[in-house]
mmCIF file with all atom_site columns, C-alpha atoms in Angstrom:
data_model
loop_
_atom_site.group_PDB
_atom_site.id
_atom_site.type_symbol
_atom_site.label_atom_id
_atom_site.label_alt_id
_atom_site.label_comp_id
_atom_site.label_asym_id
_atom_site.label_entity_id
_atom_site.label_seq_id
_atom_site.pdbx_PDB_ins_code
_atom_site.Cartn_x
_atom_site.Cartn_y
_atom_site.Cartn_z
_atom_site.occupancy
_atom_site.B_iso_or_equiv
_atom_site.pdbx_formal_charge
_atom_site.auth_seq_id
_atom_site.auth_comp_id
_atom_site.auth_asym_id
_atom_site.auth_atom_id
_atom_site.pdbx_PDB_model_num
ATOM 1   C CA . MET X 1 1   ? 0.092   -0.069 0.092   1.00 44.00 ? 1   MET X CA 1
ATOM 2   C CA . ASN X 1 2   ? 1.172   3.497  -0.756  1.00 56.00 ? 2   ASN X CA 1
ATOM 3   C CA . ILE X 1 3   ? 1.010   5.763  1.821   1.00 52.00 ? 3   ILE X CA 1
ATOM 4   C CA . GLY X 1 4   ? 2.670   8.693  0.338   1.00 60.00 ? 4   GLY X CA 1
ATOM 5   C CA . LYS X 1 5   ? 5.981   10.442 -0.102  1.00 63.00 ? 5   LYS X CA 1
ATOM 6   C CA . LEU X 1 6   ? 8.087   12.272 2.339   1.00 63.00 ? 6   LEU X CA 1
ATOM 7   C CA . ILE X 1 7   ? 11.272  14.271 1.312   1.00 63.00 ? 7   ILE X CA 1
ATOM 8   C CA . LEU X 1 8   ? 13.731  15.653 3.485   1.00 64.00 ? 8   LEU X CA 1
ATOM 9   C CA . TYR X 1 9   ? 16.484  17.689 2.022   1.00 62.00 ? 9   TYR X CA 1
ATOM 10  C CA . LYS X 1 10  ? 20.064  18.448 3.562   1.00 64.00 ? 10  LYS X CA 1
ATOM 11  C CA . ASP X 1 11  ? 22.018  20.397 1.065   1.00 64.00 ? 11  ASP X CA 1
ATOM 12  C CA . GLY X 1 12  ? 24.258  22.009 3.726   1.00 61.00 ? 12  GLY X CA 1
ATOM 13  C CA . LEU X 1 13  ? 23.166  25.683 1.544   1.00 67.00 ? 13  LEU X CA 1
ATOM 14  C CA . SER X 1 14  ? 22.012  28.590 3.690   1.00 71.00 ? 14  SER X CA 1
ATOM 15  C CA . SER X 1 15  ? 19.633  31.179 2.880   1.00 70.00 ? 15  SER X CA 1
ATOM 16  C CA . GLY X 1 16  ? 22.493  34.082 2.757   1.00 72.00 ? 16  GLY X CA 1
ATOM 17  C CA . ASN X 1 17  ? 21.764  37.652 3.379   1.00 79.00 ? 17  ASN X CA 1
ATOM 18  C CA . TYR X 1 18  ? 20.853  38.583 -0.324  1.00 87.00 ? 18  TYR X CA 1
ATOM 19  C CA . LEU X 1 19  ? 17.064  39.005 -0.253  1.00 85.00 ? 19  LEU X CA 1
ATOM 20  C CA . MET X 1 20  ? 14.791  41.280 2.302   1.00 84.00 ? 20  MET X CA 1
ATOM 21  C CA . GLU X 1 21  ? 11.419  39.882 2.085   1.00 81.00 ? 21  GLU X CA 1
ATOM 22  C CA . CYS X 1 22  ? 8.929   43.367 1.417   1.00 82.00 ? 22  CYS X CA 1
ATOM 23  C CA . SER X 1 23  ? 5.361   41.792 1.281   1.00 82.00 ? 23  SER X CA 1
ATOM 24  C CA . GLY X 1 24  ? 3.571   38.311 1.272   1.00 80.00 ? 24  GLY X CA 1
ATOM 25  C CA . SER X 1 25  ? 0.362   37.012 0.982   1.00 81.00 ? 25  SER X CA 1
ATOM 26  C CA . SER X 1 26  ? -1.772  34.068 0.417   1.00 74.00 ? 26  SER X CA 1
ATOM 27  C CA . SER X 1 27  ? -5.349  32.963 0.141   1.00 73.00 ? 27  SER X CA 1
ATOM 28  C CA . SER X 1 28  ? -7.588  29.879 0.890   1.00 68.00 ? 28  SER X CA 1
ATOM 29  C CA . SER X 1 29  ? -8.070  29.380 -2.998  1.00 67.00 ? 29  SER X CA 1
ATOM 30  C CA . GLY X 1 30  ? -4.396  28.292 -3.738  1.00 67.00 ? 30  GLY X CA 1
ATOM 31  C CA . LYS X 1 31  ? -2.973  31.665 -4.741  1.00 77.00 ? 31  LYS X CA 1
ATOM 32  C CA . SER X 1 32  ? 0.065   32.986 -3.005  1.00 81.00 ? 32  SER X CA 1
ATOM 33  C CA . ASP X 1 33  ? 2.496   36.115 -3.603  1.00 85.00 ? 33  ASP X CA 1
ATOM 34  C CA . ILE X 1 34  ? 5.735   37.113 -1.951  1.00 86.00 ? 34  ILE X CA 1
ATOM 35  C CA . SER X 1 35  ? 8.196   39.849 -2.867  1.00 89.00 ? 35  SER X CA 1
ATOM 36  C CA . PHE X 1 36  ? 12.054  40.542 -2.028  1.00 89.00 ? 36  PHE X CA 1
ATOM 37  C CA . LYS X 1 37  ? 14.194  43.332 -2.417  1.00 92.00 ? 37  LYS X CA 1
ATOM 38  C CA . LEU X 1 38  ? 17.691  42.721 -3.209  1.00 92.00 ? 38  LEU X CA 1
ATOM 39  C CA . LEU X 1 39  ? 20.169  43.940 -0.817  1.00 92.00 ? 39  LEU X CA 1
ATOM 40  C CA . ASN X 1 40  ? 23.077  42.423 -3.393  1.00 92.00 ? 40  ASN X CA 1
ATOM 41  C CA . ASP X 1 41  ? 23.321  41.327 -7.056  1.00 94.00 ? 41  ASP X CA 1
ATOM 42  C CA . ILE X 1 42  ? 21.939  37.789 -7.440  1.00 93.00 ? 42  ILE X CA 1
ATOM 43  C CA . ARG X 1 43  ? 21.508  35.382 -10.501 1.00 94.00 ? 43  ARG X CA 1
ATOM 44  C CA . ILE X 1 44  ? 18.402  32.852 -10.219 1.00 91.00 ? 44  ILE X CA 1
ATOM 45  C CA . LYS X 1 45  ? 19.348  29.297 -10.671 1.00 89.00 ? 45  LYS X CA 1
ATOM 46  C CA . THR X 1 46  ? 15.819  27.404 -10.060 1.00 84.00 ? 46  THR X CA 1
ATOM 47  C CA . ILE X 1 47  ? 13.002  27.129 -7.764  1.00 81.00 ? 47  ILE X CA 1
ATOM 48  C CA . THR X 1 48  ? 12.468  23.680 -6.581  1.00 78.00 ? 48  THR X CA 1
ATOM 49  C CA . PHE X 1 49  ? 9.214   21.675 -5.910  1.00 70.00 ? 49  PHE X CA 1
ATOM 50  C CA . LEU X 1 50  ? 7.550   18.324 -6.827  1.00 61.00 ? 50  LEU X CA 1
ATOM 51  C CA . ASP X 1 51  ? 7.655   17.619 -10.462 1.00 66.00 ? 51  ASP X CA 1
ATOM 52  C CA . GLU X 1 52  ? 4.226   15.690 -10.274 1.00 65.00 ? 52  GLU X CA 1
ATOM 53  C CA . LEU X 1 53  ? 2.936   19.207 -9.365  1.00 67.00 ? 53  LEU X CA 1
ATOM 54  C CA . LYS X 1 54  ? 4.224   21.375 -12.301 1.00 70.00 ? 54  LYS X CA 1
ATOM 55  C CA . ASN X 1 55  ? 1.037   20.789 -14.310 1.00 71.00 ? 55  ASN X CA 1
ATOM 56  C CA . TYR X 1 56  ? -0.978  21.961 -11.394 1.00 71.00 ? 56  TYR X CA 1
ATOM 57  C CA . MET X 1 57  ? 1.044   25.093 -10.343 1.00 75.00 ? 57  MET X CA 1
ATOM 58  C CA . ASN X 1 58  ? 1.449   28.286 -12.372 1.00 80.00 ? 58  ASN X CA 1
ATOM 59  C CA . LEU X 1 59  ? 4.412   30.054 -10.794 1.00 80.00 ? 59  LEU X CA 1
ATOM 60  C CA . GLU X 1 60  ? 5.729   33.055 -11.988 1.00 84.00 ? 60  GLU X CA 1
ATOM 61  C CA . ILE X 1 61  ? 8.533   35.506 -10.980 1.00 87.00 ? 61  ILE X CA 1
ATOM 62  C CA . ASN X 1 62  ? 8.012   39.375 -12.389 1.00 89.00 ? 62  ASN X CA 1
ATOM 63  C CA . ASN X 1 63  ? 5.450   37.841 -14.497 1.00 88.00 ? 63  ASN X CA 1
ATOM 64  C CA . LEU X 1 64  ? 7.331   35.580 -16.148 1.00 86.00 ? 64  LEU X CA 1
ATOM 65  C CA . GLU X 1 65  ? 6.972   31.743 -16.106 1.00 83.00 ? 65  GLU X CA 1
ATOM 66  C CA . TYR X 1 66  ? 9.451   30.396 -13.447 1.00 79.00 ? 66  TYR X CA 1
ATOM 67  C CA . ALA X 1 67  ? 11.433  28.088 -15.856 1.00 79.00 ? 67  ALA X CA 1
ATOM 68  C CA . THR X 1 68  ? 12.275  30.901 -18.358 1.00 83.00 ? 68  THR X CA 1
ATOM 69  C CA . VAL X 1 69  ? 14.040  33.046 -15.564 1.00 82.00 ? 69  VAL X CA 1
ATOM 70  C CA . ASN X 1 70  ? 17.014  30.401 -14.994 1.00 84.00 ? 70  ASN X CA 1
ATOM 71  C CA . ASP X 1 71  ? 20.148  31.924 -15.182 1.00 86.00 ? 71  ASP X CA 1
ATOM 72  C CA . LYS X 1 72  ? 18.615  35.256 -15.251 1.00 89.00 ? 72  LYS X CA 1
ATOM 73  C CA . GLU X 1 73  ? 20.604  38.310 -13.140 1.00 93.00 ? 73  GLU X CA 1
ATOM 74  C CA . TYR X 1 74  ? 19.072  40.978 -10.682 1.00 93.00 ? 74  TYR X CA 1
ATOM 75  C CA . LYS X 1 75  ? 20.641  43.870 -9.498  1.00 94.00 ? 75  LYS X CA 1
ATOM 76  C CA . LYS X 1 76  ? 21.210  45.206 -5.883  1.00 94.00 ? 76  LYS X CA 1
ATOM 77  C CA . GLY X 1 77  ? 18.106  47.151 -5.238  1.00 94.00 ? 77  GLY X CA 1
ATOM 78  C CA . ASP X 1 78  ? 15.680  45.273 -7.768  1.00 94.00 ? 78  ASP X CA 1
ATOM 79  C CA . THR X 1 79  ? 12.341  43.746 -6.366  1.00 93.00 ? 79  THR X CA 1
ATOM 80  C CA . ILE X 1 80  ? 11.453  40.234 -7.011  1.00 91.00 ? 80  ILE X CA 1
ATOM 81  C CA . TYR X 1 81  ? 7.855   39.454 -7.259  1.00 90.00 ? 81  TYR X CA 1
ATOM 82  C CA . ILE X 1 82  ? 6.962   35.693 -7.064  1.00 87.00 ? 82  ILE X CA 1
ATOM 83  C CA . SER X 1 83  ? 3.378   34.448 -7.218  1.00 86.00 ? 83  SER X CA 1
ATOM 84  C CA . ASN X 1 84  ? 1.701   30.818 -7.589  1.00 82.00 ? 84  ASN X CA 1
ATOM 85  C CA . ALA X 1 85  ? -1.540  29.780 -8.252  1.00 78.00 ? 85  ALA X CA 1
ATOM 86  C CA . LEU X 1 86  ? -2.890  26.557 -8.126  1.00 74.00 ? 86  LEU X CA 1
ATOM 87  C CA . ASN X 1 87  ? -4.612  25.350 -11.294 1.00 71.00 ? 87  ASN X CA 1
ATOM 88  C CA . PRO X 1 88  ? -8.255  24.973 -10.357 1.00 65.00 ? 88  PRO X CA 1
ATOM 89  C CA . GLN X 1 89  ? -8.039  21.454 -12.015 1.00 63.00 ? 89  GLN X CA 1
ATOM 90  C CA . ILE X 1 90  ? -6.153  20.452 -8.643  1.00 59.00 ? 90  ILE X CA 1
ATOM 91  C CA . ILE X 1 91  ? -9.219  20.210 -6.744  1.00 54.00 ? 91  ILE X CA 1
ATOM 92  C CA . LYS X 1 92  ? -10.910 17.621 -8.959  1.00 59.00 ? 92  LYS X CA 1
ATOM 93  C CA . ASP X 1 93  ? -7.691  15.724 -9.726  1.00 59.00 ? 93  ASP X CA 1
ATOM 94  C CA . LEU X 1 94  ? -6.133  15.747 -6.344  1.00 58.00 ? 94  LEU X CA 1
ATOM 95  C CA . SER X 1 95  ? -9.360  15.566 -4.265  1.00 58.00 ? 95  SER X CA 1
ATOM 96  C CA . PHE X 1 96  ? -7.720  12.585 -2.414  1.00 59.00 ? 96  PHE X CA 1
ATOM 97  C CA . ILE X 1 97  ? -4.626  13.670 -1.951  1.00 62.00 ? 97  ILE X CA 1
ATOM 98  C CA . ARG X 1 98  ? -3.127  16.013 0.775   1.00 64.00 ? 98  ARG X CA 1
ATOM 99  C CA . PHE X 1 99  ? 0.290   17.835 0.291   1.00 65.00 ? 99  PHE X CA 1
ATOM 100 C CA . GLY X 1 100 ? 2.264   20.587 1.972   1.00 69.00 ? 100 GLY X CA 1
ATOM 101 C CA . ILE X 1 101 ? 5.179   21.677 -0.212  1.00 72.00 ? 101 ILE X CA 1
ATOM 102 C CA . TYR X 1 102 ? 7.719   24.533 0.537   1.00 75.00 ? 102 TYR X CA 1
ATOM 103 C CA . PRO X 1 103 ? 9.491   25.495 -2.946  1.00 79.00 ? 103 PRO X CA 1
ATOM 104 C CA . ARG X 1 104 ? 12.977  26.991 -2.731  1.00 82.00 ? 104 ARG X CA 1
ATOM 105 C CA . LEU X 1 105 ? 14.420  29.687 -4.604  1.00 85.00 ? 105 LEU X CA 1
ATOM 106 C CA . TYR X 1 106 ? 18.053  28.785 -5.498  1.00 89.00 ? 106 TYR X CA 1
ATOM 107 C CA . TYR X 1 107 ? 20.474  31.703 -6.714  1.00 91.00 ? 107 TYR X CA 1
ATOM 108 C CA . GLU X 1 108 ? 24.069  32.614 -6.821  1.00 92.00 ? 108 GLU X CA 1
ATOM 109 C CA . ASN X 1 109 ? 26.008  35.482 -5.537  1.00 91.00 ? 109 ASN X CA 1
ATOM 110 C CA . SER X 1 110 ? 28.336  37.155 -7.616  1.00 89.00 ? 110 SER X CA 1
ATOM 111 C CA . GLN X 1 111 ? 31.360  35.304 -6.348  1.00 91.00 ? 111 GLN X CA 1
ATOM 112 C CA . GLY X 1 112 ? 29.149  32.263 -7.440  1.00 90.00 ? 112 GLY X CA 1
ATOM 113 C CA . ASN X 1 113 ? 28.404  30.667 -3.924  1.00 90.00 ? 113 ASN X CA 1
ATOM 114 C CA . THR X 1 114 ? 24.730  29.075 -4.348  1.00 90.00 ? 114 THR X CA 1
ATOM 115 C CA . TYR X 1 115 ? 21.809  29.919 -1.719  1.00 89.00 ? 115 TYR X CA 1
ATOM 116 C CA . TYR X 1 116 ? 18.469  29.427 -1.182  1.00 86.00 ? 116 TYR X CA 1
ATOM 117 C CA . GLU X 1 117 ? 15.345  31.354 0.207   1.00 84.00 ? 117 GLU X CA 1
ATOM 118 C CA . PRO X 1 118 ? 12.254  29.130 1.275   1.00 79.00 ? 118 PRO X CA 1
ATOM 119 C CA . LEU X 1 119 ? 9.221   30.476 -0.381  1.00 79.00 ? 119 LEU X CA 1
ATOM 120 C CA . PHE X 1 120 ? 5.414   30.097 0.542   1.00 73.00 ? 120 PHE X CA 1
ATOM 121 C CA . ARG X 1 121 ? 3.616   27.069 1.060   1.00 67.00 ? 121 ARG X CA 1
ATOM 122 C CA . VAL X 1 122 ? 2.009   25.274 -1.799  1.00 67.00 ? 122 VAL X CA 1
ATOM 123 C CA . SER X 1 123 ? -0.796  22.849 -0.336  1.00 64.00 ? 123 SER X CA 1
ATOM 124 C CA . ASN X 1 124 ? -3.830  20.938 -0.734  1.00 61.00 ? 124 ASN X CA 1
ATOM 125 C CA . ASP X 1 125 ? -5.836  20.791 2.407   1.00 60.00 ? 125 ASP X CA 1
ATOM 126 C CA . ASN X 1 126 ? -9.201  20.181 0.385   1.00 58.00 ? 126 ASN X CA 1
ATOM 127 C CA . TYR X 1 127 ? -9.016  16.752 1.446   1.00 55.00 ? 127 TYR X CA 1
ATOM 128 C CA . ASN X 1 128 ? -12.491 15.372 1.703   1.00 60.00 ? 128 ASN X CA 1
ATOM 129 C CA . ASN X 1 129 ? -12.659 12.318 3.703   1.00 65.00 ? 129 ASN X CA 1
ATOM 130 C CA . PRO X 1 130 ? -14.134 10.228 1.241   1.00 67.00 ? 130 PRO X CA 1
ATOM 131 C CA . ASN X 1 131 ? -16.802 7.351  1.633   1.00 72.00 ? 131 ASN X CA 1
ATOM 132 C CA . PHE X 1 132 ? -16.899 4.006  -0.094  1.00 75.00 ? 132 PHE X CA 1
ATOM 133 C CA . LEU X 1 133 ? -18.967 5.380  -2.876  1.00 79.00 ? 133 LEU X CA 1
ATOM 134 C CA . ASP X 1 134 ? -16.704 8.396  -3.334  1.00 73.00 ? 134 ASP X CA 1
ATOM 135 C CA . ILE X 1 135 ? -13.509 6.064  -3.673  1.00 72.00 ? 135 ILE X CA 1
ATOM 136 C CA . ILE X 1 136 ? -15.224 3.610  -6.189  1.00 77.00 ? 136 ILE X CA 1
ATOM 137 C CA . LYS X 1 137 ? -15.991 6.623  -8.303  1.00 75.00 ? 137 LYS X CA 1
ATOM 138 C CA . TYR X 1 138 ? -12.446 8.111  -8.160  1.00 69.00 ? 138 TYR X CA 1
ATOM 139 C CA . VAL X 1 139 ? -10.801 4.717  -9.271  1.00 74.00 ? 139 VAL X CA 1
ATOM 140 C CA . LYS X 1 140 ? -13.619 4.461  -12.084 1.00 76.00 ? 140 LYS X CA 1
ATOM 141 C CA . PHE X 1 141 ? -13.073 7.783  -13.531 1.00 71.00 ? 141 PHE X CA 1
ATOM 142 C CA . ASN X 1 142 ? -8.959  7.764  -12.935 1.00 66.00 ? 142 ASN X CA 1
ATOM 143 C CA . ARG X 1 143 ? -7.874  4.931  -14.296 1.00 65.00 ? 143 ARG X CA 1
#
């Protein structure tokens, strides 16, 4: 029986002192926003989260899809806006799955040292305690 997935990270990196959080917000509909003011020059490497959720998330940095900003450089004083919205299809497709994920923004400083910044929590807490008939319907329509 598959009871889920638990991933623990130990990468030895620190969050450095390059980003200062300016604001953040989240809603129960799955939308989250956070902004950072840069204290020094950085180059974004990637944002990490579970590959299985890529089709369910609309993650953007300064209104650009997150995958297009890898290796993009930002200067001291710039503001980075990161937004995430769960695709509405997630409620239907993942109604029997509960998850809580904390994506990380990985970046480099001007000396090439890599750091990360934890971002907002991405979660699906709309787990609806299914009865037997709900499980049968789910299995039948999701083969």
